[in-house]
Short mmCIF file of C-alpha atoms in Angstrom, two decimals:
data_model
loop_
_atom_site.label_atom_id
_atom_site.label_comp_id
_atom_site.label_asym_id
_atom_site.label_seq_id
_atom_site.Cartn_x
_atom_site.Cartn_y
_atom_site.Cartn_z
CA ARG B 1 93.87 110.28 109.66
CA ARG B 2 94.46 106.63 108.84
CA ALA B 3 92.76 105.04 105.83
CA ALA B 4 90.08 103.04 107.67
CA THR B 5 86.42 103.44 106.89
CA ALA B 6 84.52 105.97 108.99
CA ARG B 7 81.14 104.48 108.07
CA PRO B 8 79.86 102.10 110.78
CA GLU B 9 77.59 100.27 108.32
CA ARG B 10 80.71 99.08 106.48
CA VAL B 11 82.08 97.29 109.54
CA TRP B 12 81.18 93.57 109.59
CA PRO B 13 78.99 92.74 112.64
CA ASP B 14 80.96 90.87 115.30
CA GLY B 15 83.90 90.84 112.87
CA ILE B 16 82.46 87.76 111.12
CA ILE B 17 82.96 87.69 107.35
CA PRO B 18 81.23 84.82 105.49
CA TYR B 19 82.90 83.81 102.24
CA ILE B 20 82.54 81.65 99.14
CA ILE B 21 85.37 80.71 96.76
CA SER B 22 84.30 80.38 93.13
CA SER B 23 84.83 76.97 91.56
CA ASN B 24 87.21 78.22 88.85
CA PHE B 25 90.10 78.55 91.35
CA SER B 26 92.57 75.70 91.77
CA GLY B 27 93.30 73.92 95.03
CA SER B 28 96.61 75.77 95.44
CA GLN B 29 94.89 79.13 94.92
CA ARG B 30 92.25 78.25 97.50
CA ALA B 31 95.04 77.34 99.93
CA ILE B 32 96.59 80.80 99.46
CA PHE B 33 93.23 82.45 100.14
CA LYS B 34 92.88 80.37 103.30
CA GLN B 35 96.38 81.29 104.49
CA ALA B 36 95.68 84.99 103.91
CA MET B 37 92.43 84.80 105.89
CA ARG B 38 94.17 82.98 108.74
CA HIS B 39 96.84 85.72 108.76
CA TRP B 40 94.18 88.35 109.44
CA GLU B 41 92.53 86.10 112.04
CA LYS B 42 95.84 85.49 113.80
CA HIS B 43 96.51 89.16 114.46
CA THR B 44 93.00 90.61 114.89
CA CYS B 45 89.55 89.51 116.11
CA VAL B 46 88.13 89.21 112.58
CA THR B 47 86.78 85.76 111.67
CA PHE B 48 86.29 84.33 108.16
CA MET B 49 83.70 81.55 107.90
CA GLU B 50 82.42 79.63 104.91
CA ARG B 51 79.01 81.03 104.08
CA SER B 52 75.93 79.01 104.99
CA THR B 53 72.77 81.17 104.87
CA GLU B 54 74.12 84.67 105.56
CA GLU B 55 72.69 87.41 103.36
CA SER B 56 75.90 89.45 103.14
CA TYR B 57 79.11 87.64 102.19
CA ILE B 58 82.19 87.91 99.99
CA VAL B 59 82.87 85.87 96.86
CA PHE B 60 86.41 85.16 95.70
CA THR B 61 86.10 85.53 91.94
CA ILE B 62 87.79 87.01 88.86
CA ARG B 63 86.65 90.37 87.51
CA PRO B 64 88.05 92.54 84.67
CA CYS B 65 89.59 94.84 87.30
CA GLY B 66 92.10 92.09 88.20
CA CYS B 67 92.88 92.70 91.89
CA CYS B 68 90.08 94.72 93.51
CA SER B 69 87.47 94.69 96.25
CA PHE B 70 84.70 96.79 97.77
CA VAL B 71 85.86 98.55 100.94
CA GLY B 72 84.11 97.12 104.00
CA ARG B 73 80.70 95.47 104.09
CA ARG B 74 78.37 96.51 101.29
CA GLY B 75 75.35 94.66 102.66
CA GLY B 76 72.29 93.32 100.89
CA GLY B 77 73.91 90.31 99.24
CA PRO B 78 77.22 89.03 97.88
CA GLN B 79 80.17 91.28 97.10
CA ALA B 80 83.18 90.40 94.98
CA ILE B 81 86.82 90.16 95.98
CA SER B 82 88.53 89.81 92.63
CA ILE B 83 91.76 87.78 92.51
CA GLY B 84 92.63 87.91 88.82
CA LYS B 85 95.69 86.90 86.86
CA ASN B 86 98.95 87.34 88.83
CA CYS B 87 96.95 88.41 91.91
CA ASP B 88 97.04 84.97 93.55
CA LYS B 89 99.99 85.78 95.81
CA PHE B 90 99.78 85.67 99.60
CA GLY B 91 100.59 89.35 100.18
CA ILE B 92 98.24 90.57 97.45
CA VAL B 93 95.36 88.52 98.85
CA VAL B 94 96.09 89.88 102.35
CA HIS B 95 95.95 93.38 100.81
CA GLU B 96 92.60 92.74 99.09
CA LEU B 97 91.18 91.28 102.29
CA GLY B 98 92.24 94.53 103.95
CA HIS B 99 89.77 96.30 101.67
CA VAL B 100 87.07 93.78 102.60
CA ILE B 101 87.70 94.43 106.30
CA GLY B 102 87.36 98.18 105.81
CA PHE B 103 90.67 99.73 104.76
CA TRP B 104 91.24 102.19 101.93
CA HIS B 105 94.73 102.56 100.48
CA GLU B 106 97.06 104.18 102.99
CA HIS B 107 98.30 106.78 100.51
CA THR B 108 94.73 108.07 99.96
CA ARG B 109 94.40 109.38 103.53
CA PRO B 110 93.33 113.03 103.73
CA ASP B 111 96.68 113.94 105.34
CA ARG B 112 98.85 112.03 102.86
CA ASP B 113 100.42 115.21 101.39
CA GLU B 114 102.24 115.66 104.70
CA HIS B 115 103.92 112.29 104.20
CA VAL B 116 104.32 111.45 100.49
CA ASP B 117 104.81 113.29 97.20
CA ILE B 118 102.68 112.17 94.23
CA PHE B 119 104.22 112.49 90.74
CA ARG B 120 101.12 112.64 88.56
CA GLU B 121 103.08 113.01 85.33
CA ASN B 122 104.45 109.47 85.84
CA ILE B 123 101.06 107.77 86.41
CA GLN B 124 99.66 105.56 83.66
CA PRO B 125 96.74 107.16 81.81
CA GLY B 126 93.45 106.03 83.28
CA GLN B 127 94.94 105.10 86.67
CA GLU B 128 94.93 108.56 88.22
CA TYR B 129 91.86 107.73 90.32
CA ASN B 130 93.98 105.36 92.42
CA PHE B 131 95.87 108.36 93.81
CA ILE B 132 92.91 110.61 94.72
CA LYS B 133 92.74 111.63 98.38
CA MET B 134 89.76 110.45 100.40
CA GLU B 135 87.38 112.93 102.00
CA PRO B 136 87.71 113.36 105.78
CA ASP B 137 84.14 112.13 106.28
CA ASP B 138 85.06 108.75 104.74
CA VAL B 139 88.18 108.03 106.80
CA ASP B 140 88.72 107.81 110.56
CA SER B 141 92.20 107.84 112.10
CA LEU B 142 91.29 106.26 115.46
CA GLY B 143 94.50 107.84 116.70
CA GLU B 144 96.84 105.94 114.36
CA VAL B 145 99.71 107.69 112.55
CA TYR B 146 100.57 107.43 108.85
CA ASP B 147 102.08 104.01 108.17
CA PHE B 148 104.69 103.68 105.41
CA ASP B 149 104.94 99.96 106.27
CA SER B 150 101.22 99.25 105.78
CA ILE B 151 100.30 96.40 103.46
CA MET B 152 97.65 98.82 102.15
CA HIS B 153 100.31 101.27 100.86
CA TYR B 154 101.29 101.40 97.18
CA ALA B 155 104.92 100.96 96.14
CA ARG B 156 106.97 103.84 94.76
CA ASN B 157 106.33 102.82 91.13
CA THR B 158 102.79 101.39 91.26
CA PHE B 159 100.90 102.25 88.02
CA SER B 160 104.03 103.93 86.67
CA ARG B 161 104.54 104.77 82.99
CA GLY B 162 107.95 103.13 83.28
CA ILE B 163 109.62 100.80 85.75
CA TYR B 164 112.19 103.43 86.73
CA LEU B 165 109.67 106.27 87.09
CA ASP B 166 108.31 106.94 90.58
CA THR B 167 104.63 107.65 91.12
CA MET B 168 105.14 108.49 94.81
CA LEU B 169 107.92 108.84 97.38
CA PRO B 170 108.04 109.47 101.15
CA LYS B 171 108.71 113.13 101.96
CA TYR B 172 111.11 112.51 104.83
CA GLU B 173 113.53 110.02 106.34
CA VAL B 174 112.78 107.76 109.28
CA ASP B 175 115.77 106.73 111.42
CA GLY B 176 118.11 108.21 108.85
CA VAL B 177 116.71 106.45 105.77
CA ARG B 178 113.82 107.01 103.41
CA PRO B 179 111.28 104.33 104.41
CA PRO B 180 110.39 101.64 101.86
CA ILE B 181 106.75 101.51 100.79
CA GLY B 182 104.51 98.91 99.17
CA GLN B 183 105.50 95.72 101.03
CA ARG B 184 103.29 92.71 100.38
CA THR B 185 104.74 90.32 102.96
CA ARG B 186 102.64 90.64 106.12
CA LEU B 187 100.45 92.98 108.13
CA SER B 188 102.35 95.85 109.70
CA LYS B 189 102.08 96.75 113.37
CA GLY B 190 99.98 99.71 112.30
CA ASP B 191 97.64 97.52 110.22
CA ILE B 192 97.09 95.25 113.21
CA ALA B 193 96.56 98.10 115.67
CA GLN B 194 94.09 99.85 113.35
CA ALA B 195 92.06 96.70 112.64
CA ARG B 196 91.86 95.88 116.34
CA LYS B 197 90.53 99.36 117.04
CA LEU B 198 88.10 99.29 114.12
CA TYR B 199 86.59 96.01 115.35
CA LYS B 200 86.88 96.86 119.05
CA CYS B 201 88.96 93.78 119.84
CA PRO B 202 89.46 93.06 123.56
CA ARG B 203 92.78 94.24 124.91
CA CYS B 204 93.70 90.82 126.25
CA GLY B 205 93.45 87.38 124.75
CA GLU B 206 94.61 86.23 121.33
CA SER B 207 93.95 83.97 118.37
CA LEU B 208 95.63 80.58 118.76
CA GLN B 209 96.23 78.55 115.58
CA ASP B 210 98.96 76.06 116.52
CA SER B 211 98.13 72.39 117.05
CA THR B 212 99.02 72.71 120.74
CA GLY B 213 99.22 75.69 123.04
CA ASN B 214 98.49 77.23 126.40
CA PHE B 215 97.05 80.45 127.79
CA SER B 216 96.19 81.97 131.15
CA SER B 217 94.41 84.90 132.74
CA PRO B 218 96.43 88.16 132.89
CA GLY B 219 98.87 88.18 135.80
CA PHE B 220 98.65 84.44 136.45
CA PRO B 221 99.66 83.12 138.99
CA ASN B 222 99.96 86.43 140.83
CA GLY B 223 96.30 87.44 140.57
CA TYR B 224 94.19 89.32 138.04
CA ALA B 225 92.83 92.87 138.00
CA ALA B 226 89.19 93.94 138.22
CA TYR B 227 87.01 94.62 135.19
CA LEU B 228 88.99 92.57 132.72
CA HIS B 229 87.54 91.26 129.47
CA CYS B 230 89.65 88.77 127.52
CA ILE B 231 88.85 86.53 124.56
CA TRP B 232 90.90 83.62 123.22
CA ARG B 233 89.92 82.04 119.92
CA ILE B 234 91.34 78.61 119.16
CA SER B 235 91.22 77.61 115.49
CA VAL B 236 92.71 74.38 114.17
CA THR B 237 92.38 72.50 110.87
CA PRO B 238 88.81 71.64 109.78
CA GLY B 239 88.32 67.96 110.48
CA GLU B 240 90.27 68.24 113.73
CA LYS B 241 88.77 68.71 117.18
CA ILE B 242 90.14 70.56 120.20
CA ILE B 243 90.72 69.08 123.66
CA LEU B 244 90.91 71.83 126.29
CA ASN B 245 92.19 71.13 129.81
CA PHE B 246 92.36 73.63 132.66
CA THR B 247 95.54 73.14 134.68
CA SER B 248 94.71 75.73 137.35
CA MET B 249 91.48 77.43 138.45
CA ASP B 250 91.30 80.04 141.21
CA LEU B 251 88.56 82.60 140.48
CA TYR B 252 86.12 84.43 142.76
CA ARG B 253 83.19 82.09 143.44
CA SER B 254 79.62 83.36 143.05
CA HIS B 255 76.14 81.94 142.43
CA LEU B 256 75.96 80.76 138.79
CA CYS B 257 79.44 82.30 138.38
CA TRP B 258 77.69 85.64 137.90
CA TYR B 259 80.78 87.76 138.59
CA ASP B 260 84.28 86.50 137.77
CA HIS B 261 84.10 83.61 135.32
CA VAL B 262 85.54 81.95 132.23
CA GLU B 263 83.12 80.77 129.52
CA ILE B 264 83.79 78.16 126.84
CA ARG B 265 81.71 78.22 123.65
CA ASP B 266 81.69 75.49 121.02
CA GLY B 267 82.38 77.52 117.89
CA TYR B 268 83.82 80.71 116.52
CA TRP B 269 81.86 83.48 118.28
CA ARG B 270 80.03 84.70 121.37
CA ASN B 271 76.69 83.13 120.39
CA ALA B 272 78.05 79.63 119.80
CA PRO B 273 76.65 76.85 122.05
CA LEU B 274 77.84 77.18 125.65
CA LYS B 275 80.11 74.37 126.85
CA GLY B 276 80.37 75.72 130.37
CA ARG B 277 80.83 78.72 132.68
CA PHE B 278 83.39 78.21 135.43
CA CYS B 279 84.57 79.97 138.59
CA GLY B 280 85.82 79.03 142.07
CA GLY B 281 88.64 76.59 142.62
CA GLN B 282 87.49 73.29 141.11
CA LEU B 283 89.12 72.19 137.86
CA PRO B 284 86.58 71.52 135.09
CA GLU B 285 86.68 68.23 133.23
CA ALA B 286 88.32 68.13 129.81
CA ILE B 287 86.32 69.93 127.12
CA VAL B 288 86.16 68.59 123.56
CA SER B 289 84.97 70.77 120.69
CA THR B 290 82.44 69.58 118.13
CA ASP B 291 84.36 71.19 115.28
CA SER B 292 87.68 72.95 114.81
CA ARG B 293 87.05 76.13 116.83
CA LEU B 294 86.57 77.15 120.47
CA TRP B 295 85.75 80.56 121.96
CA ILE B 296 87.02 81.29 125.50
CA GLU B 297 85.88 84.47 127.27
CA PHE B 298 87.11 85.69 130.67
CA ARG B 299 85.49 88.48 132.71
CA SER B 300 86.38 89.82 136.13
CA SER B 301 84.32 92.27 138.16
CA SER B 302 85.96 92.19 141.58
CA ASN B 303 89.24 93.00 143.23
CA TRP B 304 89.34 89.57 144.84
CA VAL B 305 92.90 88.31 144.71
CA GLY B 306 93.23 84.79 143.36
CA LYS B 307 95.70 83.14 141.03
CA GLY B 308 93.38 83.21 138.02
CA PHE B 309 93.41 80.29 135.62
CA SER B 310 95.65 78.49 133.15
CA ALA B 311 94.77 76.04 130.39
CA VAL B 312 96.34 73.90 127.68
CA TYR B 313 94.83 72.65 124.45
CA GLU B 314 95.64 70.12 121.77
CA ALA B 315 94.23 69.48 118.30
CA ILE B 316 93.24 65.88 117.64
CA CYS B 317 92.61 64.59 114.15
CA GLY B 318 90.05 62.05 113.07
CA GLY B 319 86.88 60.88 114.73
CA GLU B 320 83.32 60.02 113.81
CA VAL B 321 81.52 62.38 111.42
CA ARG B 322 77.71 62.30 111.38
CA ARG B 323 76.69 65.13 109.08
CA ASP B 324 74.94 65.44 105.75
CA SER B 325 77.84 67.53 104.41
CA GLY B 326 81.11 69.09 105.49
CA GLN B 327 84.83 69.08 104.85
CA ILE B 328 87.87 67.20 106.10
CA GLU B 329 91.43 68.47 105.83
CA SER B 330 94.80 66.99 106.63
CA PRO B 331 96.39 68.37 109.84
CA ASN B 332 97.65 71.95 109.44
CA TYR B 333 96.18 72.37 105.91
CA PRO B 334 96.79 74.53 103.84
CA ASP B 335 100.30 74.59 105.33
CA ASP B 336 102.41 71.42 105.31
CA TYR B 337 100.98 68.57 107.36
CA ARG B 338 102.84 67.51 110.46
CA PRO B 339 105.15 64.46 110.66
CA ASN B 340 104.26 61.18 112.34
CA LYS B 341 100.50 61.64 112.13
CA VAL B 342 97.84 58.95 111.88
CA CYS B 343 94.31 60.32 111.48
CA MET B 344 91.18 58.21 110.99
CA TRP B 345 87.71 59.46 110.09
CA LYS B 346 84.50 57.43 109.95
CA ILE B 347 81.74 59.18 108.00
CA ILE B 348 78.23 57.89 108.65
CA VAL B 349 74.99 59.03 106.97
CA PRO B 350 71.42 57.72 107.46
CA GLN B 351 70.41 54.36 106.03
CA GLY B 352 69.44 54.59 102.37
CA PHE B 353 72.01 57.31 101.72
CA HIS B 354 75.53 57.07 100.38
CA VAL B 355 78.69 59.02 101.24
CA GLY B 356 80.20 61.09 98.44
CA LEU B 357 83.73 62.55 98.46
CA ILE B 358 84.95 65.36 96.19
CA PHE B 359 88.64 66.30 96.50
CA GLN B 360 89.35 70.03 96.36
CA SER B 361 93.11 69.77 96.79
CA PHE B 362 95.61 66.93 97.11
CA GLU B 363 99.38 66.98 97.64
CA ALA B 364 101.22 64.24 99.50
CA HIS B 365 104.52 62.35 99.19
CA GLN B 366 105.05 60.88 95.70
CA GLU B 367 105.60 57.41 97.16
CA CYS B 368 102.49 55.85 98.71
CA ALA B 369 104.71 53.72 100.95
CA TYR B 370 105.39 56.90 102.95
CA ASP B 371 102.66 59.55 103.31
CA HIS B 372 99.25 58.59 101.96
CA LEU B 373 95.47 58.62 102.34
CA GLU B 374 93.50 55.37 102.37
CA ILE B 375 89.75 55.25 101.66
CA TYR B 376 87.52 52.27 102.49
CA ASP B 377 83.98 51.46 101.40
CA GLY B 378 82.63 50.86 104.89
CA PRO B 379 82.95 51.79 108.58
CA ASN B 380 86.55 50.61 109.15
CA GLY B 381 89.83 49.54 107.56
CA ARG B 382 88.58 45.98 107.04
CA ALA B 383 86.11 47.12 104.37
CA THR B 384 86.81 47.03 100.64
CA SER B 385 89.52 49.54 99.76
CA PHE B 386 88.92 52.32 97.23
CA GLY B 387 92.68 52.76 97.10
CA ARG B 388 95.77 54.32 98.65
CA PHE B 389 96.40 57.84 97.35
CA CYS B 390 99.54 60.00 97.26
CA GLY B 391 101.33 62.43 94.95
CA SER B 392 99.84 65.62 93.52
CA LYS B 393 97.02 64.27 91.34
CA LYS B 394 93.58 64.71 92.85
CA PRO B 395 91.69 61.44 93.26
CA SER B 396 88.44 61.10 91.32
CA PRO B 397 85.18 61.54 93.26
CA VAL B 398 84.32 58.55 95.44
CA ILE B 399 80.84 57.25 96.33
CA SER B 400 80.26 54.55 98.94
CA SER B 401 78.06 51.53 98.28
CA GLY B 402 76.51 51.82 101.74
CA ASN B 403 75.96 54.53 104.34
CA SER B 404 79.53 54.76 105.69
CA MET B 405 83.08 55.45 104.61
CA PHE B 406 86.42 55.19 106.41
CA LEU B 407 89.46 57.45 105.76
CA ARG B 408 92.95 56.95 107.18
CA PHE B 409 95.77 59.49 106.70
CA PHE B 410 99.37 58.57 107.51
CA SER B 411 102.55 60.69 107.49
CA ASP B 412 106.08 59.60 108.42
CA ASN B 413 108.88 61.74 109.85
CA SER B 414 110.58 62.73 106.58
CA VAL B 415 109.04 64.83 103.79
CA GLN B 416 105.90 66.90 104.47
CA LYS B 417 103.57 68.36 101.83
CA ARG B 418 100.44 70.52 101.83
CA GLY B 419 98.07 67.59 102.27
CA PHE B 420 94.45 67.38 101.20
CA LYS B 421 91.04 68.99 101.44
CA VAL B 422 87.96 66.93 100.68
CA PHE B 423 84.23 67.68 100.78
CA HIS B 424 81.80 64.99 101.87
CA ASN B 425 78.03 64.87 101.45
CA GLU B 426 75.16 62.43 101.59
CA ARG B 427 73.06 61.36 98.65
CA LEU B 428 70.28 59.00 97.73
CA ILE B 429 70.79 56.06 95.41
CA SER B 430 71.71 57.34 91.96
CA ILE B 431 70.46 55.94 88.68
CA LYS B 432 71.34 56.22 85.00
CA THR B 433 75.01 57.19 85.24
CA LYS B 434 76.73 57.85 81.90
CA ASP B 435 79.90 59.49 80.58
CA LEU B 436 80.29 62.39 78.16
CA TYR B 437 83.47 63.56 76.40
CA SER B 438 84.45 66.85 74.78
CA HIS B 439 85.30 65.14 71.47
CA ALA B 440 85.32 61.73 69.82
CA GLN B 441 89.11 61.20 70.02
CA PHE B 442 89.32 62.12 73.72
CA GLY B 443 92.42 60.56 75.29
CA ASP B 444 94.24 60.14 71.97
CA ASN B 445 94.13 63.67 70.55
CA ASN B 446 93.43 67.19 71.78
CA TYR B 447 90.05 68.68 70.98
CA PRO B 448 89.76 70.30 67.53
CA GLY B 449 89.80 74.06 67.02
CA ALA B 450 86.82 76.19 66.04
CA SER B 451 84.33 73.84 67.70
CA ASP B 452 80.90 74.59 69.10
CA CYS B 453 79.14 71.67 70.78
CA GLN B 454 76.03 71.57 72.92
CA TRP B 455 74.51 68.76 75.00
CA VAL B 456 71.13 68.78 76.75
CA ILE B 457 70.90 66.28 79.62
CA SER B 458 67.39 65.58 80.90
CA ALA B 459 66.29 63.56 83.92
CA GLU B 460 62.96 62.05 84.87
CA LYS B 461 60.46 64.28 86.61
CA GLY B 462 61.36 64.66 90.27
CA TYR B 463 65.05 64.02 89.62
CA GLY B 464 67.94 66.40 89.10
CA VAL B 465 71.13 66.17 87.06
CA GLU B 466 74.51 65.79 88.77
CA LEU B 467 77.78 66.47 86.92
CA ILE B 468 81.19 65.28 88.14
CA PHE B 469 84.19 66.24 85.98
CA HIS B 470 86.85 63.51 86.04
CA THR B 471 89.17 65.26 83.55
CA PHE B 472 89.23 68.95 82.72
CA GLU B 473 91.94 70.63 80.63
CA ILE B 474 90.77 73.65 78.63
CA GLU B 475 92.87 76.58 77.35
CA GLU B 476 93.19 79.02 80.25
CA GLU B 477 92.33 82.73 80.09
CA ALA B 478 91.32 85.10 82.90
CA ASP B 479 87.72 85.53 81.70
CA CYS B 480 87.52 82.18 79.85
CA GLY B 481 87.06 84.12 76.62
CA TYR B 482 88.84 81.70 74.27
CA ASP B 483 87.99 78.04 74.95
CA TYR B 484 85.45 77.24 77.63
CA VAL B 485 82.73 74.99 79.03
CA GLU B 486 79.50 76.78 79.90
CA LEU B 487 76.68 75.28 81.98
CA PHE B 488 73.01 76.34 82.00
CA ASP B 489 70.42 75.33 84.58
CA GLY B 490 67.64 74.24 82.24
CA ALA B 491 66.82 72.76 78.86
CA ASP B 492 68.38 75.53 76.71
CA VAL B 493 70.94 78.33 76.81
CA LYS B 494 68.25 80.83 77.82
CA ALA B 495 68.17 79.19 81.25
CA PRO B 496 70.16 80.70 84.16
CA ARG B 497 73.89 80.27 83.64
CA LEU B 498 75.64 78.18 86.29
CA GLY B 499 79.13 79.20 85.22
CA ARG B 500 81.81 79.38 82.55
CA TYR B 501 84.94 77.31 83.14
CA CYS B 502 88.41 76.92 81.63
CA GLY B 503 91.96 76.10 82.73
CA SER B 504 93.27 72.91 84.30
CA GLY B 505 91.15 72.69 87.43
CA PRO B 506 87.74 71.01 87.00
CA PRO B 507 84.70 72.72 88.49
CA GLU B 508 83.22 71.39 91.68
CA GLU B 509 80.38 68.94 91.67
CA ILE B 510 77.47 70.60 89.83
CA TYR B 511 73.75 70.03 90.38
CA SER B 512 70.75 71.28 88.43
CA ALA B 513 67.87 72.95 90.22
CA GLY B 514 65.40 71.31 87.85
CA ASP B 515 65.37 68.22 85.66
CA ALA B 516 67.71 69.41 82.88
CA ILE B 517 71.12 70.96 82.32
CA VAL B 518 72.89 72.24 79.18
CA ILE B 519 76.63 71.77 78.58
CA LYS B 520 78.08 74.10 75.96
CA PHE B 521 81.67 73.69 74.74
CA HIS B 522 83.46 76.29 72.60
CA SER B 523 87.00 76.34 71.22
CA ASP B 524 88.67 78.95 69.03
CA ASP B 525 91.18 78.18 66.26
CA THR B 526 94.41 78.61 68.26
CA ILE B 527 95.48 76.55 71.28
CA ASN B 528 93.94 73.10 71.77
CA LYS B 529 94.07 71.08 75.00
CA LYS B 530 93.08 67.62 76.23
CA GLY B 531 89.41 68.49 76.78
CA PHE B 532 87.05 67.13 79.38
CA HIS B 533 85.39 63.95 80.61
CA VAL B 534 82.25 64.40 82.70
CA ARG B 535 80.06 61.78 84.33
CA TYR B 536 76.39 62.72 84.58
CA THR B 537 73.84 61.10 86.83
CA SER B 538 70.09 61.37 87.30
CA THR B 539 69.80 61.67 91.06
CA LYS B 540 67.21 62.58 93.63
CA PHE B 541 69.00 64.54 96.33
CA GLN B 542 67.83 65.50 99.77
CA ASP B 543 68.76 69.08 98.89
CA THR B 544 69.42 70.29 95.36
CA LEU B 545 72.11 72.95 95.08
CA HIS B 546 73.99 74.37 92.13
CA THR B 547 77.38 73.55 93.62
CA SER B 548 78.38 71.48 96.57
CA LYS B 549 79.65 73.13 99.70
#
C-alpha cells in the first residue's frame, strides 16, 4: 500500500485547494510557496487558488511544530500548513503540500517493513511517533508500489540522535545499489502517478504554464479514438491574459456539438464561465481570457475519423483592469521575468474612489535605466509620475488622486530578476492621515530595550482605521516572542487580536472592523532594531476587512 489517504472526505473536491498566506512571510518566502504550488499543478490536476469565500482552505503560517500539516482536507474551516524556521525551502514546501493534498509519509505505509529497516535506538526522544506505521484502513495503495524516491519519504538520518546514526535504511538494492531516500528536489514519478489517481485526473491533457505553447487532440492529425476525455489547463502569471487560437478543427459535427466537442472555459475549473463549445470543421475566432487561466476540455463519443484539432496560445501582459481589488505580477513571477518585455496596465475604479497599490514583493535590475516599473497618477503615461522603481527595495504604498492609475513595466535583454507582485484595491476619499513611530529617535537610533508602548487609534463613528507600515524592522524570532508589534481590533487589548508581527517584512495593509485599533509594541533587553513607521488613516471603505487581499 502507498501512503495516500483512504478517506474520501479528505480529498479536496475537484482538486481545488483555496489558500491564504499569512502576512508575516516575506515576499521571497511567498514566491517559494507559489513555485511549490505551481510544481504540484504542473504535474497533476490539483489547483491552488487564493481563497475568496470558501469555507475550507489552507493557511500558510508558523506553528511550534515547525514544518507540519494536516493530511488532506479537514473541512469545516481553515487548516494550517506550518512553514517555520528553516522550512522555507522549495522541496520542503512541496513535501508539506503533499500532506495537504492527502499523502502520509511514505515510510509509514503498512507494508514498509518489507522495504526499510527502522533503527529505533537512533531516533531522537519524543520523535518516535514519526516512524509509526499507518493502519491499513487509513492508507490506499491504488496499485502503486513502494517509492524510495518519493518526496514524502524521510532521509536515512531524519530525527537521528547523531548525524552519522541512521534511523532507517532500504532493505535491498535496486539496480545494484542501495537507493537513496529523502530527496527534497521534485516530485517523483510515483508521487505524480499516485496524485493523479487519487484525484482521478484525465488520462490525456496536461497543465501548461509556459508563456507560449501548443496542444492538440490525441492522434492529431491522424484521427482520434472514441470515448476520449482530455483536459488542458493553461495557467500564466496573474495580471497576464491568454490568447488562444485554433490552427486546425476537424471534429464530428452534431446539433449543439452534443457529441464530439472541445469546450473552453474562462477560469481554472469545469464550472468557470463558458467561452464556447466547438465541433465540425470551422475554425473558431481567437479566444481571450479574462484572467490568467483557461480550461479546455475535449470529449469524443464516436468512431468518426477526422483529424481532430490543434491550438496555440500566448500570454499577453498588461491591459485594462476594472475591478475593486486584485493583483498584478510581472511576467513569469515568481520566477525571473522574461527579457524584452513592455507591459502596461490601466487600473480604473468608479468615480469617487481612488486606486491603492500595496507591493508584496519587488526585485528588478539595480539600475532604473534598464529594467524598471513606472507608476503614473492617471490613465496613461502622460499623467503625473509617482516614480520609476527598480532594485530590491519595495516601493511604499501608492494612492491615486483620482479614479485611475497607469503602470508600465520594462525589461531589456540583459539581466533578469524575480520581478514584482502588487495588490490593488479601491477606496473612498481618506481623511485625517497621520504618522506614528516606534520611538522618539526613530531614524537616528534603534528602539530602546525593555520597552512596552501602547497606542489607541480611534476614528469617527462610521469610519474605520487603516494602517500602512512604511518601515518595519523588529528583532526576528519564529513565534515573535522577543520583540514584536501586536494589533487588536478594538479600543483595548481585550479586543480580538489581528496579529503579532516581527522581522524585516512589514505586515500587509491592515483595517479595523470597527472604529478603533490598538497598536502594542514590546521589546526585551537584548537585540534592538530600527523599529517601525506606520501611517494611520480614518477611512470609510466600501468593504472593511482585517487585511487586504
